[in-house]
Coordinates of C-alpha atoms and ligand atoms in Angstrom, one line a residue:
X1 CA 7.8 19.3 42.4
X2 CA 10.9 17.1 42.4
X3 CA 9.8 14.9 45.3
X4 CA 8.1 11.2 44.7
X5 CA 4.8 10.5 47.2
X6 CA 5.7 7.4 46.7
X7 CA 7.3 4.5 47.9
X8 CA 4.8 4.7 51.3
X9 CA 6.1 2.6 53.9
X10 CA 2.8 2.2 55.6
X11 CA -0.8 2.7 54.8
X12 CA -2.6 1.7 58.1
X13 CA -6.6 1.1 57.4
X14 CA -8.6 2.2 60.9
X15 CA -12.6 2.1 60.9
X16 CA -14.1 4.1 63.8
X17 CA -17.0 4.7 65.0
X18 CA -18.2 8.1 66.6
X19 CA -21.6 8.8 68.1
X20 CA -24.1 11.4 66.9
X21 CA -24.9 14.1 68.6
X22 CA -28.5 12.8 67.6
X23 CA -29.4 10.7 65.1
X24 CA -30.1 12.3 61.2
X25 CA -32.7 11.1 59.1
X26 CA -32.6 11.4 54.7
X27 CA -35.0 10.0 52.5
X28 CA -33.1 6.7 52.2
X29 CA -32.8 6.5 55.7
X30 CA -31.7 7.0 59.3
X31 CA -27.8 7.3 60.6
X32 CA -27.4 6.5 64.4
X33 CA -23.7 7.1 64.5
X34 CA -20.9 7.8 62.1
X35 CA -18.8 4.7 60.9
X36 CA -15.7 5.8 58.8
X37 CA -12.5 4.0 57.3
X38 CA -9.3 6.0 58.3
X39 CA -6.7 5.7 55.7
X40 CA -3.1 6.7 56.9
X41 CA -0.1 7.1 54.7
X42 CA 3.5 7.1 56.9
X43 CA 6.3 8.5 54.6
X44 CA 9.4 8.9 57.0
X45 CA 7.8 11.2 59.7
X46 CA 4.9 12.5 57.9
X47 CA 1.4 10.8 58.4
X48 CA -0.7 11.8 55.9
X49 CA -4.6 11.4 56.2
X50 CA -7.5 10.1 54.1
X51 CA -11.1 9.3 55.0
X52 CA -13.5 7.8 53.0
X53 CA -17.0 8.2 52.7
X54 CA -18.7 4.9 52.2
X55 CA -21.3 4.3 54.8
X56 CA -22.4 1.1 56.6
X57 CA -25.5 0.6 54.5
X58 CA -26.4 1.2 51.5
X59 CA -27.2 5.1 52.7
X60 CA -24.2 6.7 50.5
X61 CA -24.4 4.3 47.9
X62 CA -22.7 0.6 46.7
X63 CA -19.9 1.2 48.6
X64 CA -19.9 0.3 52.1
X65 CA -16.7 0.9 54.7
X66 CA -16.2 -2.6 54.7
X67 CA -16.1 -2.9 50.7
X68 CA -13.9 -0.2 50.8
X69 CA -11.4 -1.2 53.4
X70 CA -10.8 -4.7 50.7
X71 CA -10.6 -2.5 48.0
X72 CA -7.5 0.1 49.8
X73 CA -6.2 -3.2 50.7
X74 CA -5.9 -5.5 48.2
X75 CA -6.6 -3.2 45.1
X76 CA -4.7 0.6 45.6
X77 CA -2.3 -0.5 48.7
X78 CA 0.2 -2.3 46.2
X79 CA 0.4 1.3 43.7
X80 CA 1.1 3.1 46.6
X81 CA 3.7 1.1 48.4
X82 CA 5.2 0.4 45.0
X83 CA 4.7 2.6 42.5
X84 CA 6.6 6.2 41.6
X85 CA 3.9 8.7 41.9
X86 CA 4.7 12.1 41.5
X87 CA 1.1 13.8 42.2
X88 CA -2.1 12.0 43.2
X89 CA -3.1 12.6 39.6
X90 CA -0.5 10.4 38.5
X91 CA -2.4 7.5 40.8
X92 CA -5.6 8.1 39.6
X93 CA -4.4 6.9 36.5
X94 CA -3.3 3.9 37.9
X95 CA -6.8 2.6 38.7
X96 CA -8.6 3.7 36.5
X97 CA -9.4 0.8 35.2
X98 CA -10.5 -0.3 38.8
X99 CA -15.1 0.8 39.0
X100 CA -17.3 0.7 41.5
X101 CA -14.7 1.8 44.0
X102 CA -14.8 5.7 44.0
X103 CA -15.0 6.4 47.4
X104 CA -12.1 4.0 48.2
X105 CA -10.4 5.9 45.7
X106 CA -11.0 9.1 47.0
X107 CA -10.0 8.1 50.3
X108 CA -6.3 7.4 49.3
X109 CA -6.5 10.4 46.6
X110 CA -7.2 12.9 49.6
X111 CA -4.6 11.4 51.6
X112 CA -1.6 12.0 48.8
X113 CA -2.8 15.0 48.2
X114 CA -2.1 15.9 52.5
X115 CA 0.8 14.0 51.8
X116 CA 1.8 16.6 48.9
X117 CA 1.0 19.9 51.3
X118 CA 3.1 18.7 54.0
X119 CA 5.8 17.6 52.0
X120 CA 5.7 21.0 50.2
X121 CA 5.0 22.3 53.3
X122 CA 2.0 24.2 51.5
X123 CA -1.9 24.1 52.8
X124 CA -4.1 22.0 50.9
X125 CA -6.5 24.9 49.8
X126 CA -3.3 26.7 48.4
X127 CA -1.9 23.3 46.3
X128 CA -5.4 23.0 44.8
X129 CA -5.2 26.8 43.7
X130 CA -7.9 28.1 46.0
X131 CA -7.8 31.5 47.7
X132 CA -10.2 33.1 50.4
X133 CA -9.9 32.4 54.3
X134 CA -13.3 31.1 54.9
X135 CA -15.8 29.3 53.0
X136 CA -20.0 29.1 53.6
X137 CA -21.5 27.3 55.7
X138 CA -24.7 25.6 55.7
X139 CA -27.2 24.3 58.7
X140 CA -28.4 20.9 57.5
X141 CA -32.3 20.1 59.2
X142 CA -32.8 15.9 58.7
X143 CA -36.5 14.8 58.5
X144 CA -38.3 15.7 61.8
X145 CA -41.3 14.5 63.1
X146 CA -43.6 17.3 62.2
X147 CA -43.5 20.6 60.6
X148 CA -42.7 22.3 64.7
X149 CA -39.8 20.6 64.6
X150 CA -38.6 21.7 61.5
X151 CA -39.0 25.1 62.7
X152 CA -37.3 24.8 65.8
X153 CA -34.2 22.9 63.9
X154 CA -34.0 25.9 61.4
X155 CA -34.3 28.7 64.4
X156 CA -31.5 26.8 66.4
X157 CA -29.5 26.9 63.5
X158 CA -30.2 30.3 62.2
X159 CA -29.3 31.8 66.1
X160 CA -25.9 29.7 66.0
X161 CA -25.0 31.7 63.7
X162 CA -25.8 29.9 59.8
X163 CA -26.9 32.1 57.0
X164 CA -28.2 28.8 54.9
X165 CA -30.8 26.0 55.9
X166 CA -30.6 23.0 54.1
X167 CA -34.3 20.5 54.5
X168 CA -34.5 17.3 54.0
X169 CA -37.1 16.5 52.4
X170 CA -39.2 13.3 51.0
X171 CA -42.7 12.8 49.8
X172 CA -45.4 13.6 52.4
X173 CA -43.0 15.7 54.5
X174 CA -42.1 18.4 52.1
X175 CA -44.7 20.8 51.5
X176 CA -46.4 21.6 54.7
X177 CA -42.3 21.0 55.9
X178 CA -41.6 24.0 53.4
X179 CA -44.3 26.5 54.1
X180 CA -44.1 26.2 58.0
X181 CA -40.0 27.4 57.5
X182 CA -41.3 29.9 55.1
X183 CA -43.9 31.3 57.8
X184 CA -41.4 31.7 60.1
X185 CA -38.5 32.4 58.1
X186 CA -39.6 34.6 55.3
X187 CA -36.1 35.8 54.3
X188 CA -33.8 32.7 55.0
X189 CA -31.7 31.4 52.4
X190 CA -33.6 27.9 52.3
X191 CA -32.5 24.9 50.3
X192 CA -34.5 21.5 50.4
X193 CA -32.5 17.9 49.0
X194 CA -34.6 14.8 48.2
X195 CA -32.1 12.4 47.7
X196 CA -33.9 11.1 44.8
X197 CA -37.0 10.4 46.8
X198 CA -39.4 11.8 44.0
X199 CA -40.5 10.2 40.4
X200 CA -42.0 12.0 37.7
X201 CA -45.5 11.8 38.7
X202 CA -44.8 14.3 41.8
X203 CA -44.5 16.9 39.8
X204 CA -47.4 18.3 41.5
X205 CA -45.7 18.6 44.5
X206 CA -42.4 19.7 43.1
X207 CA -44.3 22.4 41.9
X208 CA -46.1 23.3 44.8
X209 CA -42.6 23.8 46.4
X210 CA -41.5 26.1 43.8
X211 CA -43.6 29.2 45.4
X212 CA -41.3 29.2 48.5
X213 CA -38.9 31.1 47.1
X214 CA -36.2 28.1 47.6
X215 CA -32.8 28.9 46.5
X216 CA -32.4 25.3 45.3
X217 CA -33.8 21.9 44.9
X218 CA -31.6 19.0 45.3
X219 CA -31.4 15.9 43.8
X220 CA -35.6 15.5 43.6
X221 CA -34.7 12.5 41.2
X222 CA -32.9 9.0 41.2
X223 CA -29.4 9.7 39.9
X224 CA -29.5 8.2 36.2
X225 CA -33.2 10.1 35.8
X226 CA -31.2 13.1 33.5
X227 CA -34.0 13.5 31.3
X228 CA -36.6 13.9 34.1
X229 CA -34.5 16.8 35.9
X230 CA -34.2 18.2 32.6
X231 CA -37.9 17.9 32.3
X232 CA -38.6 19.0 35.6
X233 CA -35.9 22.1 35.4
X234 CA -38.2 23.5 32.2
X235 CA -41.4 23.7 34.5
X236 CA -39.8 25.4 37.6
X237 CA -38.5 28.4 38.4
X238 CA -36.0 27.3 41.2
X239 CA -32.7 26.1 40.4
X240 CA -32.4 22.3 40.6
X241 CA -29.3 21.2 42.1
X242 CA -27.5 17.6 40.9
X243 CA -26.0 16.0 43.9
X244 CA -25.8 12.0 43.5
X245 CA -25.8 12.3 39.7
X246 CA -22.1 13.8 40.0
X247 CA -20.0 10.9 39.8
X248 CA -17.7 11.8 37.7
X249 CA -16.1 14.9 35.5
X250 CA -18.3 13.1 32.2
X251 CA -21.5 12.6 34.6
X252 CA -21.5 16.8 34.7
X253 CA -20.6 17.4 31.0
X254 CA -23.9 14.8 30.1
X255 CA -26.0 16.4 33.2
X256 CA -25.1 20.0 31.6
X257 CA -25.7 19.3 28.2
X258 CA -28.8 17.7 29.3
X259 CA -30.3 21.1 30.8
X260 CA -30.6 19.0 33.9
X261 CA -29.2 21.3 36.5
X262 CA -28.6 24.6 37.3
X263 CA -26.2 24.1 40.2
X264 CA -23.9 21.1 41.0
X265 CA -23.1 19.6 44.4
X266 CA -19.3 18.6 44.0
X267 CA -18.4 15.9 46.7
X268 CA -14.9 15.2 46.5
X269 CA -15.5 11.6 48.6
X270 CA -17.8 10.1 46.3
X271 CA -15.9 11.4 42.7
X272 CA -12.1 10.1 43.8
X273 CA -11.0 12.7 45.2
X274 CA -9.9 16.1 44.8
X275 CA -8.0 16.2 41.4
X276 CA -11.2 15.3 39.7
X277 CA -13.5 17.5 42.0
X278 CA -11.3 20.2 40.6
X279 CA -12.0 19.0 37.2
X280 CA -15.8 18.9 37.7
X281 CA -15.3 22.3 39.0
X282 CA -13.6 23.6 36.1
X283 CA -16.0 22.0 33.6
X284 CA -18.6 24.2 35.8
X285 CA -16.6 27.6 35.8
X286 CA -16.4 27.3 31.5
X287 CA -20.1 26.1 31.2
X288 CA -21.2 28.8 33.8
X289 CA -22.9 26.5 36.2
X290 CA -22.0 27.2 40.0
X291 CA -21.0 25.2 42.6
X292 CA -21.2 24.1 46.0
X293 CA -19.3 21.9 48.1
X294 CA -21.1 19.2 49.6
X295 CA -19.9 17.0 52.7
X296 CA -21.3 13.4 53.5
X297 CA -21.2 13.7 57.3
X298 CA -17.6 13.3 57.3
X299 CA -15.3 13.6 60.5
X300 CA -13.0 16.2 60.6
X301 CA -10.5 14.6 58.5
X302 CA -12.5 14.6 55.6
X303 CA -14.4 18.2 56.0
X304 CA -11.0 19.6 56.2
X305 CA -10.6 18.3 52.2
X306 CA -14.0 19.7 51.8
X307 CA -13.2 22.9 53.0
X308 CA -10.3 23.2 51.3
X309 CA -11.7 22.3 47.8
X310 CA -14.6 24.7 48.3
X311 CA -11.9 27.8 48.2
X312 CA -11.5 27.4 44.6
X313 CA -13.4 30.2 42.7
X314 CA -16.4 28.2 41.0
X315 CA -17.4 27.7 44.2
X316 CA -19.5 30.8 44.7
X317 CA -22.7 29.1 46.8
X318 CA -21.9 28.3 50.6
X319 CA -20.6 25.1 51.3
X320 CA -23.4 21.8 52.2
X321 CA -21.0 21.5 55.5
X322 CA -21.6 22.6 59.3
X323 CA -19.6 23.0 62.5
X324 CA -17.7 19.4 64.2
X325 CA -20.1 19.8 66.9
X326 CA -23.2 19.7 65.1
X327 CA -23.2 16.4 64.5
X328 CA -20.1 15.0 66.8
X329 CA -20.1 15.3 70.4
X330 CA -16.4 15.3 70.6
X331 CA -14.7 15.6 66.6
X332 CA -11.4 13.1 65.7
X333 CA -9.2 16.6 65.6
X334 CA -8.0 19.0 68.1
X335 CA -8.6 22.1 65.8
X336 CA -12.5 21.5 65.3
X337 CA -14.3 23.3 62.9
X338 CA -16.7 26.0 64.4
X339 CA -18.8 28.7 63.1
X340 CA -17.2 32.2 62.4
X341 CA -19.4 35.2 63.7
X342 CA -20.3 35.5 60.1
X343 CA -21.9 31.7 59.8
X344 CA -18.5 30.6 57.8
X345 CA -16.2 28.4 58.1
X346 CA -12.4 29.2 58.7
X347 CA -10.2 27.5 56.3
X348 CA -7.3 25.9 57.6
X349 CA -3.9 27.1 57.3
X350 CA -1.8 24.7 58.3
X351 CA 0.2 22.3 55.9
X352 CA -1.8 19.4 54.2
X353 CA -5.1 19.7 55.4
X354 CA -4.4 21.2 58.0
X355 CA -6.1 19.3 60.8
X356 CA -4.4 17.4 63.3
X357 CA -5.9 14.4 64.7
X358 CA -7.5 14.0 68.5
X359 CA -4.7 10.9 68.6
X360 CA -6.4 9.2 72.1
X361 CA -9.9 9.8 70.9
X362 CA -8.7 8.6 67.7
X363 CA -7.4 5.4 69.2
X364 CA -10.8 5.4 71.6
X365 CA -13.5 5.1 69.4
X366 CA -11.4 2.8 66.4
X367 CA -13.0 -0.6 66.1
X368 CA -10.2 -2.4 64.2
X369 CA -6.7 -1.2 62.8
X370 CA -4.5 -3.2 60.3
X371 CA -1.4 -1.7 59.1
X372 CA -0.3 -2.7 55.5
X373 CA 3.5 -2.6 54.3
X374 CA 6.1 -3.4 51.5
X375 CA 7.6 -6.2 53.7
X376 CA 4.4 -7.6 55.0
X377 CA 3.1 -8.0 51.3
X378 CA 6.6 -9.6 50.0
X379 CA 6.1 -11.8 52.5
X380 CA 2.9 -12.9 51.4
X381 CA 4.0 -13.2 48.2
X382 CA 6.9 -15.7 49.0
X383 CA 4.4 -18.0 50.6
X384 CA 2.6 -18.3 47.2
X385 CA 4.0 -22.1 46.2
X386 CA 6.2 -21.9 43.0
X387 CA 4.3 -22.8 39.9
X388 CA 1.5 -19.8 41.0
X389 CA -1.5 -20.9 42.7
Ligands
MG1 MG1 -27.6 16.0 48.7

């Protein structure tokens, strides 16, 4: 591993904007179309790729994809046109002292690391120590209407071809949600995810939902609510799964010692990347917790990192990621991700992530493009007047 990532000539910052293939409602909300920040690294011919998570609300958190755009720009940009960087651990430790930021982070972490494969000329899943040629896949149902059009959601999904349903769920459209699947569906692997929708006092209802036989719950409870899952975990029987409590590798050692979870939802977007969502994953594998791999409607630049993360060994539950076209109409890669025979995902083998990008489409549907360099910010700096401002 002789070869520097860095100096980058180039980071260019895109945001696009794809359309849904219909719009997908969660407890905190309802996503009309996918906005995204792009995050390009040019090292002599490579173009390496990181996208980041943030949304345009407040839907996936404090971050946002104009917060995080400022942040790549005026915060990691200057490390990684500057600084010697062997590995993308090595910039992680750069900024750590940088918070509230993670999905920025992540977004330039991921894109090292696809600068790493192609320089090594190795896939990504391979670099991160994964194995395997697919990885699970699961069907994600948003809130429908009514209970029918749950049902039909789950039986579209399950004759495409998915061996796990995902629900969304909040309160008053969970139960009756729940048991119409279950009708229907006696023998599907069913999870349902809350978001954090639920408090304490709906432990009724939590309850209720623990006869369908559900191979997890998600997230029921707000994030920092640790003593409530743990609570909650001692009076159900179905595994409770920690999704937005994840943050960070110390966020599972307390949610572990806290008996607050039986399964954790690593999300390599919202924890800075990849080198720590192998860290969580590890922490997982000693304390014998398993894993899944969740995505947060990412284009197919980012479910490529997904995918490739979710080859590591921990991760032993199907992936919390679908096919491009289930939520894109047309995907930002040529080699879209589609559904194996066997309801999996294939794993790509190509260097880096492994994906390359739908370049016209690309350019189509981005609403504004900067392009950051060395020279650009010496430049700037010159114009500073002497003395400092
Ligand atoms: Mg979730």
């Amino acid at each position: 591993m002789g070869t520097d990532l860095t100096p980058i000539e180039s980071i260019e910052l895109r945001t696009v904007t794809l359309p849904l293939v219909e719009p997908f409602e969660a407890s905190y909300g309802v996503e009309r179309s996918k906005n995204a920040l792009i995050v390009t690294l040019r090292k002599g011919e490579i173009l390496a790729f990181g996208e980041c998570v943030a949304g345009t609300g407040s839907s996936h958190g404090e971050e946002t994809v104009d917060s995080a755009k400022q942040v790549v720009k005026n915060r990691l940009a200057p490390n990684l046109l500057e600084d010697r960087l062997k590995t993308p651990a090595e910039f992680l430790e750069t900024v750590e002292h940088l918070s509230g930021c993670d999905m920025a982070v992540a977004a330039a972490e991921m894109a090292l690391w696809d600068l790493q494969g192609k320089i090594e000329s190795k896939p990504l899943s391979r670099l991160l120590g994964g194995v395997g040629v697919e990885v699970g896949a699961c069907g994600t149902v948003g809130i429908q209407k009514t209970p029918k059009e749950v049902v039909n959601r789950v039986n579209k999904y399950l004759v495409e071809g998915y061996k796990t349903v995902k629900l969304k769920i909040k309160p008053s459209q969970d139960v009756e949600y729940v048991k119409a699947v279950r009708a229907k569906f006696p023998d599907v692997s069913l999870r349902v995810d809350a978001n954090g929708a639920y408090r304490l006092r709906n432990l009724d209802t939590l309850k209720q939902l623990d006869k369908f036989g559900l191979s997890l719950i998600e997230q029921p409870f707000a994030q920092d609510a640790l003593a409530d899952h743990s609570k909650l975990r001692r009076e159900l029987s179905t595994p409770i799964c920690l999704d937005e409590s994840i943050r960070s590798p110390d966020d599972a050692k307390k949610a572990i010692d806290a008996e607050a979870c039986g399964v954790i939802n690593i999300k390599p977007g919202r924890v800075r990347g990849l080198h720590r969502s192998r860290e969580i994953h590890d922490i997982c594998v000693d304390r014998s917790i398993p894993v899944l791999c969740g995505g947060m409607l990412e284009t197919g630049i980012g479910r490529a990192f997904d995918v490739a993360l979710a080859t590591l060994p921990g991760f032993t539950l199907p992936c919390d990621l679908s096919a491009s076209h289930r939520y894109f109409k047309r995907d930002l890669i040529l080699n879209e991700f589609q559904l194996t025979p066997n309801g999996k995902l294939t794993v790509p083998t190509g260097v880096g992530c492994g994906v390359t990008v739908d370049q016209p489409y690309f350019d189509s549907v981005t609403t504004s493009r900067e392009l950051l360099t060395e020279a650009k910010r010496f430049a700037k700096q010159k114009s500073i007047p002497e003395g400092g401002l």
